[in-house]
Short mmCIF file of C-alpha atoms and ligand atoms in Angstrom, two decimals:
data_model
loop_
_atom_site.label_atom_id
_atom_site.label_comp_id
_atom_site.label_asym_id
_atom_site.label_seq_id
_atom_site.Cartn_x
_atom_site.Cartn_y
_atom_site.Cartn_z
CA UNK R 21 -8.36 -1.34 -15.99
CA UNK R 22 -5.84 0.91 -14.84
CA UNK R 23 -4.46 3.78 -17.11
CA UNK R 24 -0.95 3.02 -18.53
CA UNK R 25 1.26 6.50 -17.05
CA UNK R 26 4.80 6.00 -16.98
CA UNK R 27 5.45 7.89 -13.73
CA UNK R 28 8.91 9.23 -14.49
CA UNK R 29 7.72 10.68 -17.61
CA UNK R 30 4.92 12.38 -16.28
CA UNK R 31 7.61 14.60 -14.46
CA UNK R 32 9.79 14.71 -17.55
CA UNK R 33 12.50 12.68 -15.93
CA UNK R 34 14.42 10.47 -17.69
CA UNK R 35 12.46 6.63 -17.73
CA UNK R 36 13.12 4.96 -14.68
CA UNK R 37 9.81 3.73 -12.95
CA UNK R 38 9.66 5.59 -9.53
CA UNK R 39 5.98 6.50 -7.95
CA UNK R 40 5.03 9.91 -8.31
CA UNK R 41 4.57 12.23 -5.43
CA UNK R 42 2.63 15.61 -5.39
CA UNK R 43 2.34 18.58 -2.96
CA UNK R 44 1.85 22.22 -2.79
CA UNK R 45 2.03 25.00 -0.49
CA UNK R 46 -0.14 28.14 -0.71
CA UNK R 47 1.67 31.15 -1.71
CA UNK R 48 -0.01 33.45 1.09
CA UNK R 49 3.03 35.78 2.10
CA UNK R 50 4.42 34.40 5.05
CA UNK R 51 5.94 30.67 4.94
CA UNK R 52 6.76 29.13 8.28
CA UNK R 53 9.29 26.90 10.16
CA UNK R 54 5.74 24.36 10.31
CA UNK R 55 5.96 24.66 6.56
CA UNK R 56 9.59 23.65 6.32
CA UNK R 57 9.38 21.07 9.00
CA UNK R 58 6.04 19.58 8.02
CA UNK R 59 6.47 19.48 4.28
CA UNK R 60 9.05 21.08 2.57
CA UNK R 61 12.52 19.30 4.28
CA UNK R 62 10.53 15.90 3.67
CA UNK R 63 9.73 16.35 0.35
CA UNK R 64 13.86 17.21 0.24
CA UNK R 65 15.07 14.33 2.14
CA UNK R 66 12.77 11.84 -0.15
CA UNK R 67 13.28 13.23 -3.49
CA UNK R 68 15.70 11.16 -4.87
CA UNK R 69 13.35 7.96 -4.20
CA UNK R 70 10.10 9.39 -6.01
CA UNK R 71 9.46 11.50 -9.19
CA UNK R 72 8.41 14.79 -7.95
CA UNK R 73 6.18 17.56 -8.81
CA UNK R 74 5.84 20.57 -6.49
CA UNK R 75 3.68 23.32 -7.04
CA UNK R 76 3.22 26.78 -5.70
CA UNK R 77 -0.97 26.66 -5.17
CA UNK R 78 -2.21 30.26 -6.52
CA UNK R 79 -5.26 29.41 -7.51
CA UNK R 80 -5.92 27.79 -3.51
CA UNK R 81 -4.35 30.75 -2.29
CA UNK R 82 -7.33 33.75 -3.81
CA UNK R 83 -9.99 31.46 -2.02
CA UNK R 84 -9.08 34.18 0.66
CA UNK R 85 -8.96 38.24 -0.51
CA UNK R 86 -5.44 38.60 -1.84
CA UNK R 87 -3.83 41.84 -3.14
CA UNK R 88 -2.55 41.04 -6.56
CA UNK R 89 0.54 42.97 -6.37
CA UNK R 90 1.31 40.92 -3.12
CA UNK R 91 0.17 37.61 -4.68
CA UNK R 92 2.76 37.98 -7.66
CA UNK R 93 5.43 38.28 -5.02
CA UNK R 94 4.65 35.62 -2.80
CA UNK R 95 4.49 33.45 -5.86
CA UNK R 96 8.30 34.57 -6.48
CA UNK R 97 9.17 34.25 -2.91
CA UNK R 98 7.59 31.02 -2.66
CA UNK R 99 9.58 29.52 -5.68
CA UNK R 100 12.94 30.53 -4.28
CA UNK R 101 12.12 29.18 -0.95
CA UNK R 102 11.46 25.88 -2.74
CA UNK R 103 14.77 26.16 -4.45
CA UNK R 104 16.67 27.29 -1.18
CA UNK R 105 15.59 25.00 0.65
CA UNK R 106 17.02 22.56 -1.84
CA UNK R 107 14.35 21.22 -4.25
CA UNK R 108 16.38 20.54 -7.22
CA UNK R 109 15.10 21.17 -10.74
CA UNK R 110 16.65 18.25 -12.19
CA UNK R 111 14.64 15.99 -9.16
CA UNK R 112 11.50 17.85 -9.09
CA UNK R 113 9.16 19.86 -11.24
CA UNK R 114 8.28 23.39 -10.01
CA UNK R 115 5.32 24.97 -10.81
CA UNK R 116 2.64 27.43 -10.72
CA UNK R 117 -0.59 25.70 -10.19
CA UNK R 118 -2.38 28.16 -12.61
CA UNK R 119 0.03 28.16 -15.09
CA UNK R 120 -1.20 24.69 -15.94
CA UNK R 121 -5.15 24.99 -16.75
CA UNK R 122 -6.21 21.61 -16.41
CA UNK R 123 -6.04 22.07 -12.58
CA UNK R 124 -9.34 23.61 -12.89
CA UNK R 125 -10.55 22.06 -15.36
CA UNK R 126 -10.46 18.60 -13.54
CA UNK R 127 -11.96 20.46 -10.32
CA UNK R 128 -14.94 21.28 -12.55
CA UNK R 129 -15.70 17.68 -13.33
CA UNK R 130 -14.91 16.32 -10.05
CA UNK R 131 -17.51 18.42 -8.76
CA UNK R 132 -19.81 17.08 -10.41
CA UNK R 133 -19.18 13.74 -8.83
CA UNK R 134 -18.65 15.23 -4.89
CA UNK R 135 -21.30 15.34 -2.61
CA UNK R 136 -21.75 18.54 -1.04
CA UNK R 137 -22.10 16.20 2.37
CA UNK R 138 -18.38 15.46 1.73
CA UNK R 139 -17.51 19.01 1.40
CA UNK R 140 -19.53 19.92 4.66
CA UNK R 141 -17.35 17.45 6.86
CA UNK R 142 -14.22 19.40 6.18
CA UNK R 143 -12.62 20.77 9.28
CA UNK R 144 -10.52 23.33 7.50
CA UNK R 145 -13.27 24.83 6.35
CA UNK R 146 -15.31 25.13 8.93
CA UNK R 147 -12.38 26.87 10.72
CA UNK R 148 -11.78 29.21 8.15
CA UNK R 149 -15.37 30.19 7.09
CA UNK R 150 -16.12 30.79 10.54
CA UNK R 151 -12.95 33.61 10.79
CA UNK R 152 -14.46 35.13 7.28
CA UNK R 153 -18.65 34.75 8.23
CA UNK R 154 -20.18 36.11 5.07
CA UNK R 155 -17.73 37.19 3.27
CA UNK R 156 -16.88 32.97 2.71
CA UNK R 157 -16.05 32.06 -0.93
CA UNK R 158 -17.46 29.27 -2.66
CA UNK R 159 -14.11 28.80 -3.87
CA UNK R 160 -12.86 28.18 -0.12
CA UNK R 161 -15.97 25.39 0.35
CA UNK R 162 -14.70 24.05 -3.42
CA UNK R 163 -11.36 24.04 -2.13
CA UNK R 164 -10.63 20.37 -1.53
CA UNK R 165 -12.03 19.52 -4.95
CA UNK R 166 -9.35 21.32 -6.31
CA UNK R 167 -7.06 19.90 -4.11
CA UNK R 168 -7.90 16.32 -5.27
CA UNK R 169 -7.44 17.85 -8.60
CA UNK R 170 -4.18 18.54 -8.05
CA UNK R 171 -3.68 15.25 -6.87
CA UNK R 172 -5.27 12.86 -9.33
CA UNK R 173 -3.79 14.89 -12.62
CA UNK R 174 -0.71 13.31 -12.17
CA UNK R 175 -1.71 9.87 -10.50
CA UNK R 176 0.06 10.60 -7.63
CA UNK R 177 0.83 7.77 -5.27
CA UNK R 178 1.97 9.54 -1.99
CA UNK R 179 0.70 13.19 -0.75
CA UNK R 180 3.80 14.09 1.56
CA UNK R 181 1.72 16.92 3.87
CA UNK R 182 1.28 18.10 7.46
CA UNK R 183 -1.34 16.35 9.73
CA UNK R 184 -3.91 19.58 9.09
CA UNK R 185 -4.08 18.16 5.26
CA UNK R 186 -4.94 14.57 5.88
CA UNK R 187 -8.35 14.86 5.69
CA UNK R 188 -7.97 16.60 2.03
CA UNK R 189 -5.81 13.49 0.77
CA UNK R 190 -8.76 11.19 2.11
CA UNK R 191 -10.94 13.53 0.42
CA UNK R 192 -9.09 13.19 -2.87
CA UNK R 193 -8.98 9.46 -2.27
CA UNK R 194 -13.06 9.13 -1.91
CA UNK R 195 -13.61 11.40 -4.90
CA UNK R 196 -11.12 8.75 -7.06
CA UNK R 197 -12.95 6.06 -6.06
CA UNK R 198 -16.46 6.96 -6.68
CA UNK R 199 -15.23 8.36 -10.52
CA UNK R 200 -13.49 5.11 -10.99
CA UNK R 201 -16.92 3.35 -9.60
CA UNK R 202 -19.23 5.71 -11.49
CA UNK R 203 -16.88 5.69 -15.16
CA UNK R 204 -14.13 2.96 -15.05
CA UNK R 205 -10.71 2.56 -13.33
CA UNK R 206 -8.97 5.75 -14.45
CA UNK R 207 -7.87 7.80 -11.83
CA UNK R 208 -5.00 6.55 -9.03
CA UNK R 209 -5.86 6.26 -5.49
CA UNK R 210 -3.11 8.71 -3.31
CA UNK R 211 -2.12 8.09 -0.24
CA UNK R 212 -1.16 10.94 2.12
CA UNK R 213 1.98 10.56 3.43
CA UNK R 214 2.64 12.31 6.72
CA UNK R 215 5.95 12.11 9.37
CA UNK R 216 5.05 11.37 13.01
CA UNK R 217 6.97 14.12 14.52
CA UNK R 218 6.56 17.73 13.02
CA UNK R 219 3.55 17.05 11.39
CA UNK R 220 1.85 19.76 14.15
CA UNK R 221 4.12 22.12 15.09
CA UNK R 222 2.52 24.75 17.16
CA UNK R 223 2.11 28.19 17.70
CA UNK R 224 4.60 29.73 20.10
CA UNK R 225 1.95 32.19 21.29
CA UNK R 226 -0.75 29.46 21.67
CA UNK R 227 0.78 25.95 21.49
CA UNK R 228 -2.68 24.53 21.53
CA UNK R 229 -3.69 25.96 17.74
CA UNK R 230 -1.13 24.96 14.70
CA UNK R 231 1.71 27.29 13.55
CA UNK R 232 0.01 29.08 11.25
CA UNK R 233 1.36 31.56 8.34
CA UNK R 234 -1.89 33.94 9.14
CA UNK R 235 -0.80 33.98 12.39
CA UNK R 236 2.88 35.68 12.49
CA UNK R 237 2.97 36.41 16.21
CA UNK R 238 3.35 32.50 17.12
CA UNK R 239 4.89 31.66 14.23
CA UNK R 240 8.57 31.59 13.08
CA UNK R 241 8.99 32.82 9.39
CA UNK R 242 11.57 31.14 7.78
CA UNK R 243 13.05 34.20 6.52
CA UNK R 244 12.62 36.05 9.63
CA UNK R 245 15.86 37.31 10.89
CA UNK R 246 17.77 35.67 13.53
CA UNK R 247 17.05 38.69 16.24
CA UNK R 248 13.38 37.95 15.59
CA UNK R 249 13.13 34.34 15.89
CA UNK R 250 15.40 34.36 18.81
CA UNK R 251 12.70 37.04 20.29
CA UNK R 252 9.77 34.70 19.65
CA UNK R 253 11.47 31.77 20.91
CA UNK R 254 12.44 33.31 24.27
CA UNK R 255 9.02 34.70 24.87
CA UNK R 256 7.41 31.49 23.73
CA UNK R 257 4.37 30.30 25.80
CA UNK R 258 5.10 27.38 28.30
CA UNK R 259 4.53 26.56 32.01
CA UNK R 260 5.29 26.73 35.70
CA UNK R 261 7.27 23.47 35.52
CA UNK R 262 11.02 23.66 35.77
CA UNK R 263 11.82 20.36 34.18
CA UNK R 264 12.74 19.95 30.47
CA UNK R 265 10.80 16.41 29.63
CA UNK R 266 8.78 15.17 26.36
CA UNK R 267 5.60 15.11 28.03
CA UNK R 268 2.69 15.93 25.71
CA UNK R 269 -0.04 17.16 28.68
CA UNK R 270 2.79 20.43 28.60
CA UNK R 271 2.01 21.88 25.03
CA UNK R 272 4.06 24.76 25.35
CA UNK R 273 7.16 22.81 26.28
CA UNK R 274 6.46 19.89 23.96
CA UNK R 275 6.36 21.63 20.94
CA UNK R 276 9.66 23.40 21.72
CA UNK R 277 11.21 19.84 22.31
CA UNK R 278 10.03 18.72 19.04
CA UNK R 279 11.50 21.38 16.82
CA UNK R 280 14.62 20.87 18.95
CA UNK R 281 14.53 16.82 18.38
CA UNK R 282 13.87 17.53 14.51
CA UNK R 283 16.98 20.30 13.92
CA UNK R 284 19.30 18.21 15.93
CA UNK R 285 18.57 14.99 14.72
CA UNK R 286 18.65 13.54 18.53
CA UNK R 287 16.75 11.05 20.79
CA UNK R 288 14.27 12.07 22.97
CA UNK R 289 16.14 10.58 26.21
CA UNK R 290 19.51 12.40 24.85
CA UNK R 291 17.89 15.69 24.95
CA UNK R 292 16.30 15.25 28.05
CA UNK R 293 19.40 14.13 29.67
CA UNK R 294 21.35 16.99 27.71
CA UNK R 295 18.80 19.34 29.84
CA UNK R 296 18.46 17.63 33.10
CA UNK R 297 19.13 20.49 35.85
CA UNK R 298 18.75 22.94 33.89
CA UNK R 299 15.56 24.95 33.06
CA UNK R 300 13.37 26.29 30.37
CA UNK R 301 15.50 29.35 29.46
CA UNK R 302 18.65 27.08 28.66
CA UNK R 303 16.21 25.26 26.36
CA UNK R 304 14.75 28.56 24.67
CA UNK R 305 18.43 30.17 24.10
CA UNK R 306 19.53 26.64 22.35
CA UNK R 307 16.60 26.19 20.48
CA UNK R 308 16.55 29.78 18.57
CA UNK R 309 20.43 29.21 18.32
CA UNK R 310 19.69 25.82 16.54
CA UNK R 311 16.93 27.64 14.37
CA UNK R 312 18.83 30.33 13.51
CA UNK R 313 21.84 27.87 12.67
CA UNK R 314 19.30 25.85 10.65
CA UNK R 315 17.56 28.69 8.62
CA UNK R 316 21.21 30.85 8.04
CA UNK R 317 22.19 28.72 4.70
CA UNK R 318 18.31 28.49 3.37
CA UNK R 319 18.22 32.59 3.78
CA UNK R 320 21.44 33.10 2.45
CA UNK R 321 20.53 30.84 -1.04
CA UNK R 322 17.39 32.82 -0.56
CA UNK R 323 18.95 36.01 -1.17
CA UNK R 324 20.95 34.52 -3.74
CA UNK R 325 17.90 33.50 -6.02
CA UNK R 326 16.09 36.45 -5.69
CA UNK R 327 18.77 38.79 -7.05
CA UNK R 328 18.07 36.21 -9.71
CA UNK R 329 14.22 36.56 -10.88
CA UNK R 330 15.32 35.36 -14.65
CA UNK R 331 16.30 32.07 -13.26
CA UNK R 332 14.11 31.43 -11.01
CA UNK R 333 11.19 32.20 -13.07
CA UNK R 334 12.67 29.74 -15.88
CA UNK R 335 12.66 27.10 -13.80
CA UNK R 336 8.81 27.80 -13.25
CA UNK R 337 8.19 28.18 -16.94
CA UNK R 338 10.33 24.85 -17.40
CA UNK R 339 8.33 22.99 -14.87
CA UNK R 340 5.15 24.16 -15.88
CA UNK R 341 6.14 22.44 -19.84
CA UNK R 342 7.10 19.19 -17.68
CA UNK R 343 3.84 18.41 -15.85
CA UNK R 344 1.26 19.82 -19.04
CA UNK R 345 1.70 16.64 -21.11
CA UNK R 346 0.56 14.37 -18.25
CA UNK R 347 -2.00 16.74 -16.57
CA UNK R 348 -3.24 17.19 -20.56
CA UNK R 349 -3.38 13.25 -21.48
CA UNK R 350 -5.48 12.58 -17.89
CA UNK R 351 -7.66 15.18 -18.62
CA UNK R 352 -8.93 13.83 -21.80
CA UNK R 353 -8.90 10.43 -20.59
CA UNK R 354 -11.37 12.21 -17.74
CA UNK R 355 -13.56 13.73 -20.24
CA UNK R 356 -13.59 10.48 -23.02
CA UNK R 357 -14.97 8.67 -19.52
CA UNK R 358 -17.54 11.17 -18.77
CA UNK R 359 -18.25 11.58 -22.67
CA UNK R 360 -17.26 15.09 -22.74
CA UNK R 361 -16.47 17.05 -26.12
CA UNK R 362 -16.44 16.53 -29.65
CA UNK R 363 -13.60 18.15 -31.19
CA UNK R 364 -10.74 15.84 -29.89
CA UNK R 365 -12.66 12.42 -29.89
CA UNK R 366 -14.90 12.97 -32.96
CA UNK R 367 -17.86 11.02 -33.65
CA UNK R 368 -19.10 8.65 -33.29
P1 ATP M 415 -2.46 28.28 6.99
O1 ATP M 415 -2.39 28.29 8.16
O2 ATP M 415 -3.08 29.76 6.56
O3 ATP M 415 -3.79 27.48 6.71
P2 ATP M 415 -1.01 26.38 6.42
O4 ATP M 415 0.81 26.94 6.03
O5 ATP M 415 -1.50 25.58 6.78
O6 ATP M 415 -1.73 28.27 5.95
P3 ATP M 415 -0.24 25.61 3.55
O7 ATP M 415 1.11 26.85 3.43
O8 ATP M 415 -0.75 25.51 2.30
O9 ATP M 415 -1.00 26.60 4.54
O10 ATP M 415 0.56 24.14 4.05
C1 ATP M 415 1.48 23.55 3.49
C2 ATP M 415 1.98 22.34 4.14
O11 ATP M 415 2.37 22.90 4.93
C3 ATP M 415 1.11 21.33 3.88
O12 ATP M 415 1.55 20.72 3.97
C4 ATP M 415 0.69 22.02 5.59
O13 ATP M 415 0.09 19.99 5.92
C5 ATP M 415 1.98 22.31 6.10
N1 ATP M 415 2.14 22.93 7.20
C6 ATP M 415 1.61 23.86 7.81
N2 ATP M 415 1.57 24.20 8.81
C7 ATP M 415 1.83 23.06 9.56
C8 ATP M 415 2.24 23.21 10.90
N3 ATP M 415 1.75 24.29 11.98
N4 ATP M 415 3.05 21.87 11.14
C9 ATP M 415 3.28 20.99 10.49
N5 ATP M 415 3.09 20.94 9.21
C10 ATP M 415 2.54 22.22 8.83
N1 LTN M 416 -4.52 22.59 0.97
C1 LTN M 416 -2.68 22.22 1.01
C2 LTN M 416 -2.17 22.83 -0.52
C3 LTN M 416 -2.50 22.01 -1.37
C4 LTN M 416 -2.02 20.57 -1.45
C5 LTN M 416 -2.40 20.61 -2.89
C6 LTN M 416 -1.32 19.53 -0.69
C7 LTN M 416 -3.04 22.47 -2.74
N2 LTN M 416 -3.01 21.21 -3.38
C8 LTN M 416 -2.14 19.29 -3.39
C9 LTN M 416 -1.10 18.44 -1.41
C10 LTN M 416 -1.35 18.36 -2.50
C11 LTN M 416 -2.55 23.50 2.30
O1 LTN M 416 -1.84 22.56 2.69
N3 LTN M 416 -3.03 24.45 2.80
#
């Protein structure tokens, strides 16, 4: 038996049965062009087709040390960026993860059906913990279980993310499957939704690693001023060839061309024609202007939102109020299946 959930109701939208989308970003300060092209832009494009829930996952952010004052600022900034990029509160619920206590509560229960061996295989944990050594928190290890709880609480059908999160969404599927096997059909199986182009924007200073908010030198910030964007792109690491062609083995060039392709919506061959007989300098100059132009409206809307904090906070409050009933309902079903608690269910 699958649990009857009206997916539209789950985000407080009118009764139209649309598949549910859930995704989130950590409020850890610097928001990159990788976050935008790999995630936020796709959420915005697909918004009308789905019942959408987008979270600011602050409980994930604290798995590595955060300054409390900066964290609060980053939560607000990320909310304003979601809105500035075109997430529409009419079509999407936007909320802060820690405002809905069912997330960590479900995560705790899912912890008990998740073998440690599954978590040991998570590549993001391996690379992040290697940088932290003895400082690595238990929370960082458990991070993917909290992410599974985020997704499963709302019976999400699709999880639009960049390539680096695919393994975590697959883990959420495994956890749902295991829970359902042990306690009966309760949780909905989610699917990762990853675009072919843009799923992995690479660092401008080291094109063999992902553009990351923790490495701002190689990243373009969504809120970076135009001159900073130009400087970072002009300095982007390439190679000593000259011809501008889509060649995966030339990682730096391929990355710049992929960004160009995403922002121009032109085909690969059209772009190669455009740069035939011209060098990397021309490509970088044109790309820099294209990025500056693409970010200009986002930055100007961000400026307006930053000047209206009450408006942004109101949207976050309303978002949490919209999603809470579904979160509470799923958690209650899960507790009942597992045999937890008596206050709600009573006895016998
Ligand atoms: P860190 O790099 O410090 O781990 P992050 O930016 O990957 O941080 P999040 O901010 O939580 O972590 O990522 C939010 C979303 O952005 C995820 O869907 C992730 O896959 C996507 N994303 C992040 N970086 C890139 C990138 N370089 N290319 C494409 N998508 C990305
Ligand atoms: N781990 C994700 C952020 C995240 C997320 C989620 C993404 C937390 N919970 C649920 C999709 C669905 C990351 O991008 N670092």
